[in-house]
Short mmCIF file of C-alpha atoms and ligand atoms in Angstrom, two decimals:
data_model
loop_
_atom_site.label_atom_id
_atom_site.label_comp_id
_atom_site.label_asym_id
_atom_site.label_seq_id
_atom_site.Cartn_x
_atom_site.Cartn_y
_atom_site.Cartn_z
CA UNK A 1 -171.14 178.43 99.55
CA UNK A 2 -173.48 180.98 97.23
CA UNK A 3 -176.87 179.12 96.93
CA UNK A 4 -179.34 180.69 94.64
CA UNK A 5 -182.84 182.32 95.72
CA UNK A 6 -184.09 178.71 94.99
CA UNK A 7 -181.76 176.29 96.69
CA UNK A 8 -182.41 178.97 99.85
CA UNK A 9 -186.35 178.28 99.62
CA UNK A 10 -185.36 174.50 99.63
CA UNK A 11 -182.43 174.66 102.46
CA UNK A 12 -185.51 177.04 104.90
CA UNK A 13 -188.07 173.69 103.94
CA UNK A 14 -190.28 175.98 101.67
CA UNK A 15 -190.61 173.12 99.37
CA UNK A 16 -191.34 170.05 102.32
CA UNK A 17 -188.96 168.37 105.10
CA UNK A 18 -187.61 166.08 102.27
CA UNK A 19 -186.00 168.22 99.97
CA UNK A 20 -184.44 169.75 102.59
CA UNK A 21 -182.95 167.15 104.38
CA UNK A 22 -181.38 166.29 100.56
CA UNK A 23 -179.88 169.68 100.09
CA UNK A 24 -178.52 169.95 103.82
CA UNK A 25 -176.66 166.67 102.66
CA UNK A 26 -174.65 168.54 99.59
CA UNK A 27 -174.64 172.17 101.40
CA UNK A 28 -172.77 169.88 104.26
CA UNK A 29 -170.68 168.09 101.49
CA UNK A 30 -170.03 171.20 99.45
CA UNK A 31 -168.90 173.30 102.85
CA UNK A 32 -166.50 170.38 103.67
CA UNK A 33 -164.62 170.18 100.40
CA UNK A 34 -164.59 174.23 99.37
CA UNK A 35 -167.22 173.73 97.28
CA UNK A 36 -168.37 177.43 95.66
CA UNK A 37 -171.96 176.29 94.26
CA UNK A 38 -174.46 173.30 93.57
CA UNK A 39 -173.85 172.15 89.82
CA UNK A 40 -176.93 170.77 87.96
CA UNK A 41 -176.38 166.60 86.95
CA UNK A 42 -177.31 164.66 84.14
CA UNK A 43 -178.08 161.62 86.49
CA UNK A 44 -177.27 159.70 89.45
CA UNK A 45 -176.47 156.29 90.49
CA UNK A 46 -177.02 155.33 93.69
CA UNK A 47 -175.29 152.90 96.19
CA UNK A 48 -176.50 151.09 99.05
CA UNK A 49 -179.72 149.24 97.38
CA UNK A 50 -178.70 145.08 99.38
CA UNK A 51 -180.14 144.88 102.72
CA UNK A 52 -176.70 143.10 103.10
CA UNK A 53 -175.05 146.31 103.26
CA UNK A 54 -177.78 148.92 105.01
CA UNK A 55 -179.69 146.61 107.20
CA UNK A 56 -182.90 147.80 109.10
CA UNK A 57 -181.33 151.11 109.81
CA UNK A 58 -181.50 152.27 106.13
CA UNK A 59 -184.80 150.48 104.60
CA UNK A 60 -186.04 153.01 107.74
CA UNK A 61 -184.37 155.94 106.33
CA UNK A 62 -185.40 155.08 102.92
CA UNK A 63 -188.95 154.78 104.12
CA UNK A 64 -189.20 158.02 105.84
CA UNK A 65 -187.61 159.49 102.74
CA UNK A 66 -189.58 158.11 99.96
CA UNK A 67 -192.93 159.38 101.60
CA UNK A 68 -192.43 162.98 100.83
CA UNK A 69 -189.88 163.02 97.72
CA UNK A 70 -188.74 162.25 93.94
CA UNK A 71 -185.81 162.11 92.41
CA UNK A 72 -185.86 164.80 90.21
CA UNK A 73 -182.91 163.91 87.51
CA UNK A 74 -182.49 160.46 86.01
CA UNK A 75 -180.93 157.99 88.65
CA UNK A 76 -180.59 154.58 88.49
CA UNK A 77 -179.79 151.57 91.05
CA UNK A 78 -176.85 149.85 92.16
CA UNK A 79 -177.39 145.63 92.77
CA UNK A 80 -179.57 144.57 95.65
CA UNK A 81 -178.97 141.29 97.72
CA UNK A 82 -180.96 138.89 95.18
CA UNK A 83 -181.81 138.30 91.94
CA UNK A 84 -185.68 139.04 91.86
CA UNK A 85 -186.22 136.51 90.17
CA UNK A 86 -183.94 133.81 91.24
CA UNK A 87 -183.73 134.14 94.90
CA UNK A 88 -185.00 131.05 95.85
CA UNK A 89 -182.75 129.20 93.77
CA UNK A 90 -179.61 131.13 94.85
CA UNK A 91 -180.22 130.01 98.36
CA UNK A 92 -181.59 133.05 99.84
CA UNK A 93 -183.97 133.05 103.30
CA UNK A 94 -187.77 134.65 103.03
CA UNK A 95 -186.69 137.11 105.51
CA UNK A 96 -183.57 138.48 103.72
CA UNK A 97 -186.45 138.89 100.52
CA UNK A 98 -188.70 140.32 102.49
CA UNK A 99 -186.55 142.90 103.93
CA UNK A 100 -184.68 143.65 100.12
CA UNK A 101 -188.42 143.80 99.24
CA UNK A 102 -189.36 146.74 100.91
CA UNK A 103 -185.84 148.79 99.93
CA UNK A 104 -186.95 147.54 96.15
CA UNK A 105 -190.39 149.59 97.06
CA UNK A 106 -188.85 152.44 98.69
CA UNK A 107 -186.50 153.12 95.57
CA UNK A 108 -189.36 153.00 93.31
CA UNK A 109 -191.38 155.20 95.32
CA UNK A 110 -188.30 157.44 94.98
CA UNK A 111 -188.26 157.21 91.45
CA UNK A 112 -185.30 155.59 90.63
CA UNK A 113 -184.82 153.57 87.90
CA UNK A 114 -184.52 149.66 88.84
CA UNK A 115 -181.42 149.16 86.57
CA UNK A 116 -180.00 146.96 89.72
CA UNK A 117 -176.43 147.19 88.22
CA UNK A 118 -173.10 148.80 88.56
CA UNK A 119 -172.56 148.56 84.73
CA UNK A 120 -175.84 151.36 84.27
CA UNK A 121 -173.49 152.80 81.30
CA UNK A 122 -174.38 149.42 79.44
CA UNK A 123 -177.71 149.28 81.02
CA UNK A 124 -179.57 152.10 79.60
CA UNK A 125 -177.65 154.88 81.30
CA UNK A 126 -174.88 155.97 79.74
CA UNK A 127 -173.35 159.92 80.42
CA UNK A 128 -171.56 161.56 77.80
CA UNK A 129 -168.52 163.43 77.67
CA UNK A 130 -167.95 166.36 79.75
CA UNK A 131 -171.50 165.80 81.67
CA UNK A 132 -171.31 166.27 85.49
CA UNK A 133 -172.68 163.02 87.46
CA UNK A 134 -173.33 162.42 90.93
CA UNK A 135 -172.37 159.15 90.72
CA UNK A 136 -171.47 156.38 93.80
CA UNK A 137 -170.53 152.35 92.39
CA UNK A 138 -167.01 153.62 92.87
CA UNK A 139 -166.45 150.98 89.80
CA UNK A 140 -169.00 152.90 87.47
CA UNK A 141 -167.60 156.38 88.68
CA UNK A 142 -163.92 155.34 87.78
CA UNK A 143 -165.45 154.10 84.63
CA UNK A 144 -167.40 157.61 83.72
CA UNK A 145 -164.31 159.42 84.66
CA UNK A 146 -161.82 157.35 83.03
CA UNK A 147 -163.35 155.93 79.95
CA UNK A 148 -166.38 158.17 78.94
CA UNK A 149 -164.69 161.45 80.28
CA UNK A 150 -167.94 162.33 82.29
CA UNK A 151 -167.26 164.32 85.78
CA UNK A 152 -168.61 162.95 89.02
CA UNK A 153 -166.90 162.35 92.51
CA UNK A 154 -167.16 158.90 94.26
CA UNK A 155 -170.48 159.81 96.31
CA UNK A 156 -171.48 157.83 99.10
CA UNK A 157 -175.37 156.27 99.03
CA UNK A 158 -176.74 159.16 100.78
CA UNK A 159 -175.33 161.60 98.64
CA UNK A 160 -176.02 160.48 95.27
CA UNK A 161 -179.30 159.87 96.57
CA UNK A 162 -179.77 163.69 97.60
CA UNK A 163 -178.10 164.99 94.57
CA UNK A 164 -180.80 162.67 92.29
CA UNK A 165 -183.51 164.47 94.55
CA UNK A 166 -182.21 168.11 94.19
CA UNK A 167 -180.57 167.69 90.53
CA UNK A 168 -177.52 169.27 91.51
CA UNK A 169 -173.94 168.22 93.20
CA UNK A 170 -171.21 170.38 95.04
CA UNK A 171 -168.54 171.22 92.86
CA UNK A 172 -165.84 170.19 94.47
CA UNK A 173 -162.95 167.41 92.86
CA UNK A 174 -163.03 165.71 89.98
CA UNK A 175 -165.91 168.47 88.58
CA UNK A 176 -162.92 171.17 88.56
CA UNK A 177 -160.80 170.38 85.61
CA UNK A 178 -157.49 171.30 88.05
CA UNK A 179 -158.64 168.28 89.60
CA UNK A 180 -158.34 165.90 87.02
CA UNK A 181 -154.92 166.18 86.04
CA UNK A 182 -152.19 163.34 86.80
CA UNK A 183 -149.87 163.32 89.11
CA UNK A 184 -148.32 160.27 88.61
CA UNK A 185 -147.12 158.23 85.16
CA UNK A 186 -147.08 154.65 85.40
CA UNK A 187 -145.15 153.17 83.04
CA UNK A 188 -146.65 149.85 82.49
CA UNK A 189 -145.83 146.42 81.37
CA UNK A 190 -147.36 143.74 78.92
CA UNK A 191 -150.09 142.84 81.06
CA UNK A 192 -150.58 138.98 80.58
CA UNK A 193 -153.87 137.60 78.99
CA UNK A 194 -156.10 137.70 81.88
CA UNK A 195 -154.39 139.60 84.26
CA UNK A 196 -155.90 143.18 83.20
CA UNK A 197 -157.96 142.76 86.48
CA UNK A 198 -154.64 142.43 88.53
CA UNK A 199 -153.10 145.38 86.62
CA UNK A 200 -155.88 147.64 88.00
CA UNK A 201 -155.75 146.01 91.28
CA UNK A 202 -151.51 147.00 91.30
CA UNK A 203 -152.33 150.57 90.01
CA UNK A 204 -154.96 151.62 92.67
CA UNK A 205 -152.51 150.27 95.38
CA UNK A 206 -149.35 152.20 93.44
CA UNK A 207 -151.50 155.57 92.78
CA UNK A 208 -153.27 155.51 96.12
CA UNK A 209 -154.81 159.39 95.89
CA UNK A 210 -152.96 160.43 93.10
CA UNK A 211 -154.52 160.54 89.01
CA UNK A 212 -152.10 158.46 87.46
CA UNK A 213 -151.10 158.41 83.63
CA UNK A 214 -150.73 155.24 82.50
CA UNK A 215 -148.61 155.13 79.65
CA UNK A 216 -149.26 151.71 77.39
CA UNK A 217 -152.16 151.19 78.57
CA UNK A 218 -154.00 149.54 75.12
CA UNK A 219 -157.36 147.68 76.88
CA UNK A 220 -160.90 147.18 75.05
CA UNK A 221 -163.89 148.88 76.76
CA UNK A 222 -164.75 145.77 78.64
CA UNK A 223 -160.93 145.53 80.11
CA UNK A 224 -161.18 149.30 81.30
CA UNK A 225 -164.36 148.53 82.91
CA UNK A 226 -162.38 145.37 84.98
CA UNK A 227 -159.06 147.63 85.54
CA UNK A 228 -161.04 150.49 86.89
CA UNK A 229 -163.18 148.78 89.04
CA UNK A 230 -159.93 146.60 90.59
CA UNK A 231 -157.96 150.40 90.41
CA UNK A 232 -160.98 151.52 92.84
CA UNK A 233 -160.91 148.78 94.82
CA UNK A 234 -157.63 149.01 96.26
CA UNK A 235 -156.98 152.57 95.85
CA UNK A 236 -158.50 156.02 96.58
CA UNK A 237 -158.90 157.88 93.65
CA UNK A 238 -161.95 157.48 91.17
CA UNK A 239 -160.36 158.22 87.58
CA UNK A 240 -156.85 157.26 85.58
CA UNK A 241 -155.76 158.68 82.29
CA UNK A 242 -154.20 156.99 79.90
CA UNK A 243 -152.37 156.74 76.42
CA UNK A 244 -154.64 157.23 73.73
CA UNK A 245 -154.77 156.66 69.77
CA UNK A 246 -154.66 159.04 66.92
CA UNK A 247 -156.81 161.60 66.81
CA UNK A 248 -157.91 161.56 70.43
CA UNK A 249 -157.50 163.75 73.20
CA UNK A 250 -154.00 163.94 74.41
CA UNK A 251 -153.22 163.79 78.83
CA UNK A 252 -151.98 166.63 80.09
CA UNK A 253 -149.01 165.75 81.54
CA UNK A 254 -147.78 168.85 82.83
CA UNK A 255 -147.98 168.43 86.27
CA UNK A 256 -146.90 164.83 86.79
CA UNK A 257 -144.84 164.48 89.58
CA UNK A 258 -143.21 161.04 89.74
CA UNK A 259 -142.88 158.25 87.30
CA UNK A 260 -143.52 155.06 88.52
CA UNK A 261 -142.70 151.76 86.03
CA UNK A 262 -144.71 148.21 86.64
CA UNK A 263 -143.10 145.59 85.12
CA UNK A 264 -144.42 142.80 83.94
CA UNK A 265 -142.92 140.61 87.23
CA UNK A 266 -145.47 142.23 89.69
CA UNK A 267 -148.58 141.11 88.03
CA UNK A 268 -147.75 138.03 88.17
CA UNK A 269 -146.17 138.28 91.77
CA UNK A 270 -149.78 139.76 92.48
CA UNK A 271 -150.87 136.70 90.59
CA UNK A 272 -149.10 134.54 92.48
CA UNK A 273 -150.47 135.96 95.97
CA UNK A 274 -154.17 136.12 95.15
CA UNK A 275 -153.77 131.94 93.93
CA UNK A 276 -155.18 131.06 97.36
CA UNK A 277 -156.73 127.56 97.61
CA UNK A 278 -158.65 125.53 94.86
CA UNK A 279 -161.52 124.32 97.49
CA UNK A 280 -163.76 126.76 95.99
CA UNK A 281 -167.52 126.42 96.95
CA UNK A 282 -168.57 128.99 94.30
CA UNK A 283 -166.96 130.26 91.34
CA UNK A 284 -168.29 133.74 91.01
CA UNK A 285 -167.93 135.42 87.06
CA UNK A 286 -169.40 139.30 86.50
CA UNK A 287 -167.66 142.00 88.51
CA UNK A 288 -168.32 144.51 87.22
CA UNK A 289 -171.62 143.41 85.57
CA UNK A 290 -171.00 141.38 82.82
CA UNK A 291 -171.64 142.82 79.46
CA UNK A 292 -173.34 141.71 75.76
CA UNK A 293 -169.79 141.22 74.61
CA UNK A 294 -168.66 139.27 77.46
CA UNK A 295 -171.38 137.29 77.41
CA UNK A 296 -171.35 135.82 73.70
CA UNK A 297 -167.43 135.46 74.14
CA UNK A 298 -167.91 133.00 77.27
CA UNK A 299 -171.00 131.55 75.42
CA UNK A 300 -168.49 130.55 72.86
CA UNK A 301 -165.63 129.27 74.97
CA UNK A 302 -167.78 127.19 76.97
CA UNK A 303 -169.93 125.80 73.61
CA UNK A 304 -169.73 121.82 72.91
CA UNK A 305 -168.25 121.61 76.15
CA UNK A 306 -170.25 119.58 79.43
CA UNK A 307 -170.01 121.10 83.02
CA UNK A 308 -167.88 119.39 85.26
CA UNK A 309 -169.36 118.58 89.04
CA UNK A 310 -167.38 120.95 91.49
CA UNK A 311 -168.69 124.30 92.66
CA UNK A 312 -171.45 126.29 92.13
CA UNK A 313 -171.03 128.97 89.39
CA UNK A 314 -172.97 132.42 88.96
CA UNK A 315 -172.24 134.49 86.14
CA UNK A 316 -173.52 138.07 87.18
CA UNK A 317 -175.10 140.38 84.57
CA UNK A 318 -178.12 143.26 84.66
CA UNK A 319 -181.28 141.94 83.48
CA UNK A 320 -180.58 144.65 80.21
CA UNK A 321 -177.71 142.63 78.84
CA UNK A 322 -179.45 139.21 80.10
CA UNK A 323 -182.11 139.97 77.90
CA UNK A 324 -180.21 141.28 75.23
CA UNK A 325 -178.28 137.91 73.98
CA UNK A 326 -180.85 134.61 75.05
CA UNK A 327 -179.38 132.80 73.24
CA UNK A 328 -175.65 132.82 75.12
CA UNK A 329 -177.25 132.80 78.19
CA UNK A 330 -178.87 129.94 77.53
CA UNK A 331 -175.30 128.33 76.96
CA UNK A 332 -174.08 130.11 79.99
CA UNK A 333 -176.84 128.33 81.96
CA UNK A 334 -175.58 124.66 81.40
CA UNK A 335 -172.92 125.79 83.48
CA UNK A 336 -174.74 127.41 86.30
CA UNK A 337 -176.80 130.35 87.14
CA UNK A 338 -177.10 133.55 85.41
CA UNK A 339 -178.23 135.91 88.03
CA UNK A 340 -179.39 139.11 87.76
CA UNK A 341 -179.89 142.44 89.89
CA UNK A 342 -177.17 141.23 92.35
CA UNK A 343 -173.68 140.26 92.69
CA UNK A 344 -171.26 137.81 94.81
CA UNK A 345 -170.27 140.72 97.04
CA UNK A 346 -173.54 142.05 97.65
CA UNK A 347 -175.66 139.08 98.08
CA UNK A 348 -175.32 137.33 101.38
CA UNK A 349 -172.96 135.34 100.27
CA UNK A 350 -171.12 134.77 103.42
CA UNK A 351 -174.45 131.79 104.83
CA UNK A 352 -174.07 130.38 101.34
CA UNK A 353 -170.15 129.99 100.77
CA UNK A 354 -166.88 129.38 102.42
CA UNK A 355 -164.34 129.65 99.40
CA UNK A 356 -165.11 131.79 96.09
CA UNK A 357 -163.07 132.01 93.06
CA UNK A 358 -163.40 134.87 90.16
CA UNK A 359 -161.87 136.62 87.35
CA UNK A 360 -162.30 140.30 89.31
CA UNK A 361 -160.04 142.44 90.95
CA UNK A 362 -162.42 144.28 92.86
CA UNK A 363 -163.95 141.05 94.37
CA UNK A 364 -160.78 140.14 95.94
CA UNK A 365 -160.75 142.99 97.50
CA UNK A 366 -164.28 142.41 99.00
CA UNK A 367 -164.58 138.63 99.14
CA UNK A 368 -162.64 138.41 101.90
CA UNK A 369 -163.95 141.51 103.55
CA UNK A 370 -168.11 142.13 102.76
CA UNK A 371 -168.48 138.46 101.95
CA UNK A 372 -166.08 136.50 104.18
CA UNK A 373 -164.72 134.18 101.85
CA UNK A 374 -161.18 132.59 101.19
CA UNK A 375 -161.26 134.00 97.82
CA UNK A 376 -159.05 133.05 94.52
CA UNK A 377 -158.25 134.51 91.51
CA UNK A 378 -157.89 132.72 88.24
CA UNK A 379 -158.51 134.10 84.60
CA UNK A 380 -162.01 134.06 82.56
CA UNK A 381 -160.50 131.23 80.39
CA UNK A 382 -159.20 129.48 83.53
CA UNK A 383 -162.58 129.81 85.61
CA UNK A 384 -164.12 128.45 82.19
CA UNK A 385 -161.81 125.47 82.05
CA UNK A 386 -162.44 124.63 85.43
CA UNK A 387 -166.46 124.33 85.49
CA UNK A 388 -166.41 122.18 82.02
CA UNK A 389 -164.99 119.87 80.61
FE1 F3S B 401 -170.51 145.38 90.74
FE2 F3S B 401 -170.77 143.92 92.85
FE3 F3S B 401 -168.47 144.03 91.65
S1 F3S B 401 -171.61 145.91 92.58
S2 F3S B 401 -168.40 146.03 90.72
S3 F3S B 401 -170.35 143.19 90.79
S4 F3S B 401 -168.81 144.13 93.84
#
């Protein structure tokens, strides 16, 4: 890999012990893959931010880190284990805070910015076309790729973290436009109301490592967002293309190799499947992040109606959108809590609940899994109906 006169000084430690631990991370990375150079980023987003999910082992790492670096490029912060706010109420023990507490200092001592959300393109952080990322929420990366045609590979923690402190990624994958070209068309279906999540969740586990094309795929910003993050979930590859309107940039279909077509019949077969039980403990709403437009449409579903005893219910949001519409989220909060800077599968969910319901894809994927529930999926207007009356 050719590194310049300055990423040299940085790899011999001529610029401190920190920055070169960071760039032996991507020179490592970059070797692996075939990599030719280091790329600069327009930001980062970094995973790995609930003590759920690095334990002592990485608030140690992060400590050691944060005393001799910065991030150098704007990064932001993927959920933690608690809302900051509202961890007492969500059930959460002192020595869980305490522990998310010090990761919480570390990152700030790091510079990042405490955006706490996998939705940081509604939060404040939003890349533009064609920019290169070095981004790791595999949800948010499918969503740059996908949606706002930035450029990033799915990075682990670590290496978003040492491509915020150096500025730069390898380029390797989806940075090469060769890279980003389907091989697959997926001819889908009418996807039923509600069941956009379920259509992502069929794609990733159709596509597997291959870009597909999906052709009639119509969806709203907020349904890409839910499709990618389910595509993610269940398959390997961060970015889809898709069938666009007038005027906008057409696929390149050239090198499709197989056409695949999804009927209607196996989204609701998948339907069917993820039903599980209705002895939910917690119904769980916000995976991705919820947005502003999510929000005010639940806000008005759920309006003149009363909650109905049953389980607990946590609509999950960053504190941006929260405090963009008070008003909705005041509604929301008849119904339950409106929690911020975490999420169902990142908090410790598992010594809190038994049986979790949602709207998301990607959660069933890690319900069962990260958060060792029996986990259900129903529709946002079905989740709705069931917590009021
Ligand atoms: Fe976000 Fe948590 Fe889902 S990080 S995509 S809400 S699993």
């Amino acid at each position: 890999m050719h590194l310049t006169p300055q990423e040299e000084r940085i790899l011999k430690g001529e610029e401190g012990h920190g920055k070169r631990k960071a760039i032996e991370i991507l020179v490592a990375l970059g070797e692996i893959y075939g990599a030719k150079r280091l790329i600069p980023i327009a930001s980062a987003q970094v995973s790995g931010a609930s003590f759920k999910t690095i334990g002592d082992a990485g608030i140690k790492f992060l400590e050691d880190f944060s005393s001799e670096v910065r991030v150098s490029v704007r990064a932001s912060l993927n959920p933690l284990g608690l809302d900051l706010r509202r961890w007492r109420s969500m059930g959460v023990d002192p020595e869980f805070y305490s522990k998310q507490a010090r990761i919480v200092s570390a990152y700030r001592s790091l510079g990042l910015e405490p955006l706490y959300s996998c939705t940081p393109y509604l939060a404040g952080n939003r890349p533009i076309a064609g920019q290169h990322l070095a981004w790791a929420e595999s949800s948010a990366t499918v969503f740059a790729n996908s949606y706002l045609k930035a450029k990033t590979n799915r990075e682990g923690g670590p290496s978003a973290l040492a491509a915020a402190i150096i500025g730069k990624t390898p380029e390797y994958g989806l940075h090469l436009e060769e890279n980003r070209k389907p091989r697959l068309q997926i001819d889908i279906g009418e996807i039923p109301d509600g069941l956009v999540p379920l259509a992502g969740y069929v794609v990733g586990k159709t596509a597997g490592r291959r870009i597909p094309f999906i052709k009639g795929l119509d969806l709203t910003a907020d349904e890409h967002k839910s499709f990618g993050a389910a595509m993610a979930a269940t398959g390997a590859v961060s970015m889809y293309t898709y069938s666009e309107g007038k005027g906008r940039a057409r696929t390149d279909t050239s090198e499709i190799e197989e056409c695949i077509s999804l009927p209607t019949s196996e989204l609701t077969a998948a339907e069917d499947s993820l039903k599980g039980q209705e002895d939910w403990d917690l119904v769980a709403i916000g995976c991705p992040h919820c947005s502003v437009a999510e929000i005010k449409r639940m806000a008005r579903q759920l309006k003149g109606r009363k909650p109905r005893s049953g389980p607990d219910v946590w609509f999950c949001t960053s504190r941006k959108v929260y405090a963009s519409c008070p008003n909705e989220v005041k509604v929301l909060k008849k119904f339950g809590k409106v929690l911020c800077d975490t999420c169902m599968v990142v908090a410790p969910i598992e010594k809190l609940y038994k049986s979790t319901a949602s709207d998301s894809g990607k959660a069933m994927v890690y319900l069962p899994t990260l958060g060792r529930q029996r986990a259900s999926f129903r529709s946002t207007a079905a989740l709705l109906g069931a917590i009021s009356r």
